[in-house]
XYZ file of C-alpha atoms in Angstrom:
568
model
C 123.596 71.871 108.367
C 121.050 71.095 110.952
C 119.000 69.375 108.458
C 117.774 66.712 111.806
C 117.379 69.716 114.361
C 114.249 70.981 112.692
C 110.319 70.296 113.329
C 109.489 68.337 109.712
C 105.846 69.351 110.397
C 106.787 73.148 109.873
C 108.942 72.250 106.484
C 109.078 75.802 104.804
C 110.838 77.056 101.756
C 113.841 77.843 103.829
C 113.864 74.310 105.365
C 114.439 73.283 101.534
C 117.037 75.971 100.822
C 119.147 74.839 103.577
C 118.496 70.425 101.764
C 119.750 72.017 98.705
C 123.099 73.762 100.334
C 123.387 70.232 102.423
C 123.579 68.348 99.494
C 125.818 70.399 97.053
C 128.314 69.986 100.120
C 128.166 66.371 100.900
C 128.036 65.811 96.411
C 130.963 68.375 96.117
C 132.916 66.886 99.299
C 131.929 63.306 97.410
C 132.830 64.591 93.485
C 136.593 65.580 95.387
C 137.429 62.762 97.327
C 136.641 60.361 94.014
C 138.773 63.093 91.711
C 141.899 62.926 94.133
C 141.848 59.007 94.802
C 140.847 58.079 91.830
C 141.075 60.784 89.082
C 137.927 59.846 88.102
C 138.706 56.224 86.071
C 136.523 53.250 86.099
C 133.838 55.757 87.599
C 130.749 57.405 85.229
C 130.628 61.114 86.026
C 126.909 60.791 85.660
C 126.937 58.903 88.586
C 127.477 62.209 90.596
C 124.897 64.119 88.946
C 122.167 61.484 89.804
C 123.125 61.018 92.930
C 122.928 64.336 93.735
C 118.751 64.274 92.310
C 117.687 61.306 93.692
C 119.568 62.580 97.212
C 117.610 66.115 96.710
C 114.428 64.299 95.968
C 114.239 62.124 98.470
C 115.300 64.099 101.102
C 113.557 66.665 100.181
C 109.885 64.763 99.320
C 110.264 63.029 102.912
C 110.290 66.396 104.696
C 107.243 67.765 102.537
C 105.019 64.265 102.767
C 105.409 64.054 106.361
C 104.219 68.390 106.292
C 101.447 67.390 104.607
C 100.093 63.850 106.612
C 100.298 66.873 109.463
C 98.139 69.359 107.939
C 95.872 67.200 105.861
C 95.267 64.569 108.543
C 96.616 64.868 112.331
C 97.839 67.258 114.632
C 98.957 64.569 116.945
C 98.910 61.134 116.144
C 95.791 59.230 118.419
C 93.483 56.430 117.561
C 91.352 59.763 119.103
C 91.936 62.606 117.143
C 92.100 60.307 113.770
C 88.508 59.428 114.542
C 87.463 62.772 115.217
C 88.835 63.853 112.130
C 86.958 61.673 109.555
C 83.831 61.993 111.613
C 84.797 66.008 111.190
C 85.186 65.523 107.508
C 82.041 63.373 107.276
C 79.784 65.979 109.109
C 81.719 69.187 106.495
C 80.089 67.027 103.621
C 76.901 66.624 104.548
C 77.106 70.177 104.929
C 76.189 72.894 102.704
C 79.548 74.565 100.972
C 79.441 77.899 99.360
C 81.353 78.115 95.873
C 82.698 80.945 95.415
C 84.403 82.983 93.010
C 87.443 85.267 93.974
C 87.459 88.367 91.954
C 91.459 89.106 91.162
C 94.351 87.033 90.868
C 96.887 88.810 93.000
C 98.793 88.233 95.902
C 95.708 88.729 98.248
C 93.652 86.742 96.199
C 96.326 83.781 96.841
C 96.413 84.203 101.005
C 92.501 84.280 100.877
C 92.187 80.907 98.373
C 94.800 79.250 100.945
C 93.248 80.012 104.002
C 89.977 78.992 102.310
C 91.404 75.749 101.604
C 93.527 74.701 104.852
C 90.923 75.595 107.092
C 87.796 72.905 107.704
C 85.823 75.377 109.828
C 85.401 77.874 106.781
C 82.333 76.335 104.469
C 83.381 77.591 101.395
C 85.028 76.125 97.941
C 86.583 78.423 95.536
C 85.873 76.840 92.007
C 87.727 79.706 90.318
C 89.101 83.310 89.546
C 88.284 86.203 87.615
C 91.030 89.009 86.779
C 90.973 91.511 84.046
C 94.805 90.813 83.309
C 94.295 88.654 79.660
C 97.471 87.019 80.700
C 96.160 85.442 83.656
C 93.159 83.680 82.131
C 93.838 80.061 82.118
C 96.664 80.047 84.109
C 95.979 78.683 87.578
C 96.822 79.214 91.597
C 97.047 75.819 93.467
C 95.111 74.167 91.010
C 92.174 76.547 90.446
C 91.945 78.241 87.078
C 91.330 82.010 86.620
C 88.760 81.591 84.425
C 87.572 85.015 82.700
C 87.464 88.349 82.985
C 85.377 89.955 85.688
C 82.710 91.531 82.887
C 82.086 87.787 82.836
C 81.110 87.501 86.145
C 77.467 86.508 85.370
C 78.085 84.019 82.690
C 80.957 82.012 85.025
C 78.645 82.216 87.713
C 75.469 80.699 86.409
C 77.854 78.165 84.493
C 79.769 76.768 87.665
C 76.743 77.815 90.251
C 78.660 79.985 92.359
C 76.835 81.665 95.318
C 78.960 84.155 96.329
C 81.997 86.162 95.027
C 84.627 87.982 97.113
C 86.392 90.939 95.822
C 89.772 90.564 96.399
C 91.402 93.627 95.187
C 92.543 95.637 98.290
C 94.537 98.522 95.736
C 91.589 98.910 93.200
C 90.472 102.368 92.082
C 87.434 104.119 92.875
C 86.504 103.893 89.449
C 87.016 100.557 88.700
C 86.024 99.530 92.746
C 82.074 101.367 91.586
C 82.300 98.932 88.328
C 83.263 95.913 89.857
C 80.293 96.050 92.606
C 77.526 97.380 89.513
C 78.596 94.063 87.905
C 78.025 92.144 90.868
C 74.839 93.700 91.621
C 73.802 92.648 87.741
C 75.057 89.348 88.089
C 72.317 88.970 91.580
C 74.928 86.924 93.506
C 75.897 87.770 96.837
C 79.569 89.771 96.878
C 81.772 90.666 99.866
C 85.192 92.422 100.062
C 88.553 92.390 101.766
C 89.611 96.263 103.321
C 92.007 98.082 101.419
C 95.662 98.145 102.855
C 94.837 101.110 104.866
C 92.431 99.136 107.034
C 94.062 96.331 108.037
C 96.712 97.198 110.653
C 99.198 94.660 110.713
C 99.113 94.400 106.587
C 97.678 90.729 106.563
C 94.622 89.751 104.936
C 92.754 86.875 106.203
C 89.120 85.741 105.741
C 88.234 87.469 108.957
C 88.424 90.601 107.026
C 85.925 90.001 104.682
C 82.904 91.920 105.152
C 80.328 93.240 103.075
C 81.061 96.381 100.339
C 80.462 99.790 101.836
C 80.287 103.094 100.109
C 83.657 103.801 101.834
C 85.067 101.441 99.394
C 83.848 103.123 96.650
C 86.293 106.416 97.171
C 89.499 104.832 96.102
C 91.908 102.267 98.134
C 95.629 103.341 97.051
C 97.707 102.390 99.727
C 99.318 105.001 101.646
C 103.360 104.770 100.922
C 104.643 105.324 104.526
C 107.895 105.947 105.075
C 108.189 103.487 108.465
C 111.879 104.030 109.171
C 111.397 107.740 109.560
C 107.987 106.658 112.303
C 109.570 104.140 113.555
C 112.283 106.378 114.814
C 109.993 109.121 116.923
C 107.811 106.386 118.179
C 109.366 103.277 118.813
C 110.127 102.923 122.302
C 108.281 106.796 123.280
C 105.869 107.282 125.551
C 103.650 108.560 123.369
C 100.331 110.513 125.114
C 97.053 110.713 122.362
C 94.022 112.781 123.812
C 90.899 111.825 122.162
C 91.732 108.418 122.615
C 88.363 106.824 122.827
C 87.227 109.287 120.176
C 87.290 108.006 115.764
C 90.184 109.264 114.778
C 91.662 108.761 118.359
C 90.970 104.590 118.590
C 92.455 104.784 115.492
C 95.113 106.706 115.753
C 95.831 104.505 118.617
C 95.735 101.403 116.764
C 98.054 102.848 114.005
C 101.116 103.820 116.901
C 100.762 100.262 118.318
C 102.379 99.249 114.860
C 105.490 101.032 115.790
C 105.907 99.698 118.961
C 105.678 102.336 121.614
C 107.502 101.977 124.874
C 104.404 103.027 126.523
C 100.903 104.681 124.610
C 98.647 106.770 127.180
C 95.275 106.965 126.670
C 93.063 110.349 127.780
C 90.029 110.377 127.200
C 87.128 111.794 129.579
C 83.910 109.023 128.068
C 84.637 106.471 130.064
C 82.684 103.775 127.972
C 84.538 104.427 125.330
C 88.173 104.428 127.143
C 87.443 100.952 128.790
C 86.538 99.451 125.259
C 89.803 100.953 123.463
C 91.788 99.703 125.902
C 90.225 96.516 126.241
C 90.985 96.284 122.519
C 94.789 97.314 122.541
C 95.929 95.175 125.249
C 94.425 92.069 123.649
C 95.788 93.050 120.217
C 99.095 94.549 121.253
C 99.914 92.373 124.558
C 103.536 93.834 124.551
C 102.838 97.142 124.534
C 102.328 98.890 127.736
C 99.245 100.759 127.530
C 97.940 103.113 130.180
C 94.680 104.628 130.125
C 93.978 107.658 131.549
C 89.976 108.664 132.525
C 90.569 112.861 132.661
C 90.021 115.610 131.088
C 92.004 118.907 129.090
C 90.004 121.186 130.411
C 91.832 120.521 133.590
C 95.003 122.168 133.648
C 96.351 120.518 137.836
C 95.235 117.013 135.950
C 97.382 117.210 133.305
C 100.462 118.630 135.156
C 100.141 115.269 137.591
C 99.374 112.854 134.455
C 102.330 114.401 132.961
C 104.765 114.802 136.032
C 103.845 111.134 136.552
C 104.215 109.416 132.849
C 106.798 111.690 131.101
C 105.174 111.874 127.779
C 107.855 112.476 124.842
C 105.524 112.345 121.962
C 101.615 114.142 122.323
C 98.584 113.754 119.654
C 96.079 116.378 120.667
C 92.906 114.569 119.240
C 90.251 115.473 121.905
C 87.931 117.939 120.862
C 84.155 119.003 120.365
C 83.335 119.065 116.427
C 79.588 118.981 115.975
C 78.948 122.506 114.264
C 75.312 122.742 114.986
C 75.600 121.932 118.717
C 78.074 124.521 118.859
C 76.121 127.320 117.301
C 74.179 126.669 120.345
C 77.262 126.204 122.960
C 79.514 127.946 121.872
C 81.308 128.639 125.715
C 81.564 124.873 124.824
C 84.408 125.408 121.852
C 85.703 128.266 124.115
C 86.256 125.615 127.173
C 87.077 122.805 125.167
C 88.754 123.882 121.844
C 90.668 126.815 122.985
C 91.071 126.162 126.328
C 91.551 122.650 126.645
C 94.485 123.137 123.658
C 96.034 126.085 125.481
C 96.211 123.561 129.051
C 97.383 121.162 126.555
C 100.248 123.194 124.991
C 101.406 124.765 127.985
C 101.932 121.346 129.852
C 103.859 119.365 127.112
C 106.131 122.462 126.693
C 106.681 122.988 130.502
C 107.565 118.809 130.655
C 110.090 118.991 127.439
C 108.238 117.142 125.116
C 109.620 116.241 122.115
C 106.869 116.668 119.987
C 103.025 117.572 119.998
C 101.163 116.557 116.944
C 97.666 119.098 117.201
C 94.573 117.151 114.893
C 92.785 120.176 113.080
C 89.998 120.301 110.417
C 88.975 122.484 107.072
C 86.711 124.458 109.120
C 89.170 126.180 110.128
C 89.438 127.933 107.365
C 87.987 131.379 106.439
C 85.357 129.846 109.644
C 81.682 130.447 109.548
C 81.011 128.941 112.456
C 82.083 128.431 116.191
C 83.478 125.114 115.825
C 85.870 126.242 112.966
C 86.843 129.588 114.440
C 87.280 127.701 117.707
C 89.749 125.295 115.735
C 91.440 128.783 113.655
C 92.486 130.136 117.111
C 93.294 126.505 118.653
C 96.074 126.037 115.371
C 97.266 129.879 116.361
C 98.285 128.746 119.667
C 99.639 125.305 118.758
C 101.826 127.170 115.496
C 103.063 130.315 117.193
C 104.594 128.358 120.278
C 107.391 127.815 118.015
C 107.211 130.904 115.688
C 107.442 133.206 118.342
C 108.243 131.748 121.926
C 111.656 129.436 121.790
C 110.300 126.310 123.365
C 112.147 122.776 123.050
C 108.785 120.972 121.972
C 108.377 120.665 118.276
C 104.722 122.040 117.797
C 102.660 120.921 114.341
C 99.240 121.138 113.351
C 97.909 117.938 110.614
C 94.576 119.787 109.014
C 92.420 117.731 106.920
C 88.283 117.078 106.233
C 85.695 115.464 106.813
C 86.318 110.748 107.413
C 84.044 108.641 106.309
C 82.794 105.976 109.951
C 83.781 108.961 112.040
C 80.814 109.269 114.738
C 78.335 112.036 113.792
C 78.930 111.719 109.963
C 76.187 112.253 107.430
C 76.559 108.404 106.153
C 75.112 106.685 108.873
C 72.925 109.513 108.708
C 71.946 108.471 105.674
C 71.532 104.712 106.358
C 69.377 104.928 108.900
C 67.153 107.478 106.942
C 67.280 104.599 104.232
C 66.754 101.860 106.184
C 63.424 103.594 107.836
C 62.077 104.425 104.133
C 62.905 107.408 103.903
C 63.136 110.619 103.226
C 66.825 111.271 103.219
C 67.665 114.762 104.289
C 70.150 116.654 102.127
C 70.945 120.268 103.398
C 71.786 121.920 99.876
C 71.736 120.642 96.221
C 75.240 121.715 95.950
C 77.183 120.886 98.928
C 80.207 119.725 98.620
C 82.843 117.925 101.288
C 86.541 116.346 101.142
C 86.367 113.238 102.322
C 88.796 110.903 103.806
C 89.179 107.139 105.400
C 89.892 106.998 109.198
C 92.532 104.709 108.837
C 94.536 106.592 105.678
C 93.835 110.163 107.888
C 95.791 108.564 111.222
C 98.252 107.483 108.921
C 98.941 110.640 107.007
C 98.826 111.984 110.382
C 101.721 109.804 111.927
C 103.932 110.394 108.869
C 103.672 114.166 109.065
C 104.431 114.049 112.591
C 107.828 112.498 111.705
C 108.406 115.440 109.455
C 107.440 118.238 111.307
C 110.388 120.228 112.412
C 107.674 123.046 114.789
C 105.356 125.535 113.356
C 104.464 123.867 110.608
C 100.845 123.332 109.536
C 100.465 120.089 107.116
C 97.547 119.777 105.077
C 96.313 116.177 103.936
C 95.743 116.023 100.155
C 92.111 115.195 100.004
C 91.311 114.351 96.451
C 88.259 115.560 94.682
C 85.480 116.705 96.589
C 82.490 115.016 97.121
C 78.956 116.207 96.408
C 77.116 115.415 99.212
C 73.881 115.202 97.309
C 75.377 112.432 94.841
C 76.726 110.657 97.879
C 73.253 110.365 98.956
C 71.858 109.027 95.876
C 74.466 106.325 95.757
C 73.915 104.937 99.363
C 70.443 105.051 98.106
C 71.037 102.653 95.128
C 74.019 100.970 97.204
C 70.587 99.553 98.982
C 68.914 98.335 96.348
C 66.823 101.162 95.609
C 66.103 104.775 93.275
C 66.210 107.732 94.609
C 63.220 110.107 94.388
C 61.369 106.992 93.166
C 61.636 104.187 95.874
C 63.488 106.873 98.103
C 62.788 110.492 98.217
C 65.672 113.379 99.023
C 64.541 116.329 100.492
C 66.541 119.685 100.964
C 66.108 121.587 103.922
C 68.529 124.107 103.738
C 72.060 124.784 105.469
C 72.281 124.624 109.065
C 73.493 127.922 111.423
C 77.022 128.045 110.716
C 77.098 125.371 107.406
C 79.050 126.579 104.192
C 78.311 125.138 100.736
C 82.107 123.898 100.743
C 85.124 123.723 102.420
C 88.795 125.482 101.724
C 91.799 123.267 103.008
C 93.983 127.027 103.000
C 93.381 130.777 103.260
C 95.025 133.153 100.544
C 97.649 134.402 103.415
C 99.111 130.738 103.913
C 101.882 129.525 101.311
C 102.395 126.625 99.761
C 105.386 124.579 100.521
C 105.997 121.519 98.793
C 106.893 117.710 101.342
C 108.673 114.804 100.027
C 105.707 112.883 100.638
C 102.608 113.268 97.527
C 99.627 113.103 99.875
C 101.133 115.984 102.583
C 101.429 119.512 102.064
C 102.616 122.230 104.154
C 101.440 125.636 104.587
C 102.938 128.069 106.744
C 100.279 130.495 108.360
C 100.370 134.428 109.125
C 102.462 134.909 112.527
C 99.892 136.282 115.311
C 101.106 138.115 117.909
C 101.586 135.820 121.139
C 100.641 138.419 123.812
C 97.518 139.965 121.775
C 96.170 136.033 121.261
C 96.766 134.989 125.088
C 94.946 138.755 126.028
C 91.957 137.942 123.530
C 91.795 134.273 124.658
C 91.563 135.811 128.143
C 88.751 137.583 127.269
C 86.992 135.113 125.597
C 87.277 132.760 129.014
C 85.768 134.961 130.985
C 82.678 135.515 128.251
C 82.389 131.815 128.071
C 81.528 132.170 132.016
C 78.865 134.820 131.280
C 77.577 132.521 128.412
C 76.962 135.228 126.307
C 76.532 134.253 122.749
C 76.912 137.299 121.206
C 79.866 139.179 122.907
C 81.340 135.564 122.398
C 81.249 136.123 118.491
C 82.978 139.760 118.858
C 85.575 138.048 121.032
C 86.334 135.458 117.938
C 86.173 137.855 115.108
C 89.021 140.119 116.935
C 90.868 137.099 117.356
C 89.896 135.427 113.790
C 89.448 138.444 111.538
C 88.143 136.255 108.502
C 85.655 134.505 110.747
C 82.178 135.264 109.266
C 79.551 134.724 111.521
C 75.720 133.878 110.826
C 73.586 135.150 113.752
């Protein structure tokens, strides 16, 4: 059975498991032999039974006691290292120690208590649990008692002098995530969090994850139910090609492909700052995977045909793009170059090379536009879509549309924080703005999975939950930090910006609903544009963007984008 071939040290469950099956052999081979020589007489069949315990237990209880003189005491076995690790132990308890509370009783609470515990370099003791499962309470986990319920939080903390609690519920709701962090805030102790599933990439929580609660946590962390075999199969062992790359939703979309094991994962990206640090980041994180970065630009059409003639991309996530609506009210040759162009370069390449598929990142401005950006977006979806509606091309085209991500650069939250952090005031364009809002992390995700079921021409839309009023989000940040708004921290309102609507539309009334096997992905399939009148207005609009003239630039897009309503 190979009971003497393994590494005591590393005794698992499975080590046991395969004790157990030894010993059932060698008592079975043993409870034989005695039945056929001597049909059992003058021999207690008790005998066989205990034999077979004490054999288990002893066996058994060597192979754990030895596991745990390794862990608890030596690594290897010198007058040394023994000395260095009771002078270790001395110096951790003259130390200060943090007792802690863990706030749930789950699975994650379990891996954090454990790491806690086998790890001298982490000053902390947890002295005990909180859960609001009544069935829990009193039961224990390695020894340490789930005391209460988390309403209790204050009373177990002042009565076993706890100094800081973690929050170890990775699934909770946004409700109960905002009720959990008010109690903490009443009870004055310090509180920290784990990420929800979504954040952590390989799925394992450790006590490097814990950081402080942000108002991202407050929106909700369901996991996203991924269906991995179906990823796995259009990206494991592709060269997959991401534009963007150094961008927030391109590091992370990055990050999220390295989980399925690419054969190769190209990074484009024109910031080269941001390129060198993504990259760094990957190939220390994902040493097996080849990655390739890329410092160039879609704008350049000869660049891409090399970069592609060279790498062979299968698989293509078009992520670069400009997206800052006020600095293209002012620019907007910039969307025309970028956006449209760029995308067009873009398409054009990965359909000349064969590639498989080209996953095109779009937004809810793109809907019924008001402003360059969107409209620049509306027409950038109509050339991505209609390569497969109308043309007959071997690359499966599809367009992923969803809102606004909370951490992406430019967002109104650190916006917000900063204006907090300076005292104020915090600027609010409109009373009643609203905005769908979405994690990076569950966005990329959403993104991969609709890329495995996009067949070409499709345009998925991300199910974005309930809108967000931008002017509550503000007063929560405000409070987040300890104070009241329009008492400690004034809001002021100064109006939408050129091109801003009040709120966002995730579809227009000529795009129909189709329902996906997946809850959180819908599909929509657009109006069909004729190719050669889109290619003959793009045309047009290239050689405006060369004049840089604003205005016959918003003709050019309202021809093209008939619901586009522009503010002058």
């Amino acid at each position: 059975m190979d009971l003497y071939k393994g590494m005591w040290r590393y005794t698992s469950i499975n080590s046991l498991l395969d004790v157990v099956k030894a010993v059932a052999v060698s008592s079975g081979l043993i409870v034989i032999y005695v039945l056929w020589r001597y049909r059992f007489q003058g021999v207690s069949r008790s005998v066989f039974f205990i034999d077979f315990c004490l054999t288990l237990m002893f066996v058994m209880g060597f192979r754990v006691f030895i596991r745990i003189c390794y862990e608890r005491l030596v690594q290897k076995i010198t007058i040394k290292e023994l000395i260095g690790y009771f002078r270790n132990r001395l110096k951790k308890n003259q130390q200060v120690i943090k007792r802690i509370l863990i706030i749930g009783a789950g699975d994650c609470a379990e891996k954090i208590f454990r790491e806690i515990n086998d790890n001298a370099a982490i000053h902390y003791k947890v002295v005990g649990f909180l859960d609001d499962d009544v069935l829990k309470i009193g039961r224990k986990i390695h020894g340490i008692s789930v005391v209460s319920r988390i309403e209790e939080l204050e009373k177990v903390g002042q009565s076993l002098k706890v100094s800081e609690v973690i929050i170890a519920l990775p699934t909770v709701s946004a409700k109960r995530m905002r009720e959990i962090v008010k109690i903490c805030k009443d009870s004055g102790i310090k509180f920290k969090t784990v990420p929800g599933m979504g954040e952590l990439i390989n799925g394992k929580v450790s006590v490097n994850a814990i950081r402080k609660v942000e108002y991202r946590d407050l929106l909700g962390r369901q996991p996203i139910d991924l269906d991995t075999e179906q990823i796995g199969g259009y990206l494991s062992g592709r060269v997959v090609f991401v534009t963007g790359a150094g961008g927030s939703i391109g590091t992370e979309l990055c990050r999220q492909i390295c989980r399925f094991d690419p054969g190769k994962l190209v990074l484009f990206e024109r910031a080269e700052s941001p390129l060198y640090e993504i990259d760094l980041e990957l190939k220390k994180n994902f040493p097996n995977i080849e990655v390739i970065p890329i410092l160039g630009d879609i704008q350049h059409k000869e660049d891409l045909s090399k970069v592609f003639g060279l790498i062979k991309p299968e698989i293509v996530f078009h992520a670069a793009a400009y997206k800052h609506v006020p600095m293209l009210e002012n620019h907007p040759w910039k969307a025309v170059e970028n956006n449209i162009a760029g995308t067009e370069n873009l398409v054009e390449t990965a359909d000349k090379f064969c590639c498989e598929k080209f996953i095109f990142i779009s937004t809810d401005k793109a809907v019924n536009p008001t402003n360059f950006m969107g409209a620049s977006k509306r027409i950038a979806e109509m050339i991505v879509q209609n390569r497969n509606l109308i043309g007959e091309s071997k690359t499966q085209f599809v367009t992923v549309r969803f809102g606004n991500v909370i951490g992406s650069v430019g967002s109104v939250i650190p916006l917000f924080k900063k204006q907090i952090k300076e005292g104020g005031p915090v600027t609010v364009t409109h009373p009643e703005i609203i905005r769908y809002f979405m994690l990076i992390p569950e966005a990329c995700q959403l993104i991969l999975q609709a890329g495995a079921m996009g067949k070409g021409g499709e345009i998925f839309i991300l199910e974005m939950g309930a809108p967000i009023k931008i002017d509550n989000m503000a007063r929560d940040l405000i409070r987040f930090s300890g104070f009241e708004p329009d008492v400690d921290i004034k809001i002021e309102y100064t109006g939408l910006r050129p091109g801003e609507k009040l709120y966002e539309e995730l579809m227009t009334d000529q795009e129909d609903v189709i329902p996906t096997c997946h809850n959180k992905i819908m599909i929509f399939n657009g109006r069909k544009v004729d190719l050669e009148q889109l290619n003959g207005g793009i045309e047009t609009l290239r050689k405006e963007a060369e004049k840089r003239d604003i205005e016959n630039i918003r003709l050019q897009f309202k021809k093209i984008v008939p619901e586009y309503i522009s503010h002058p």
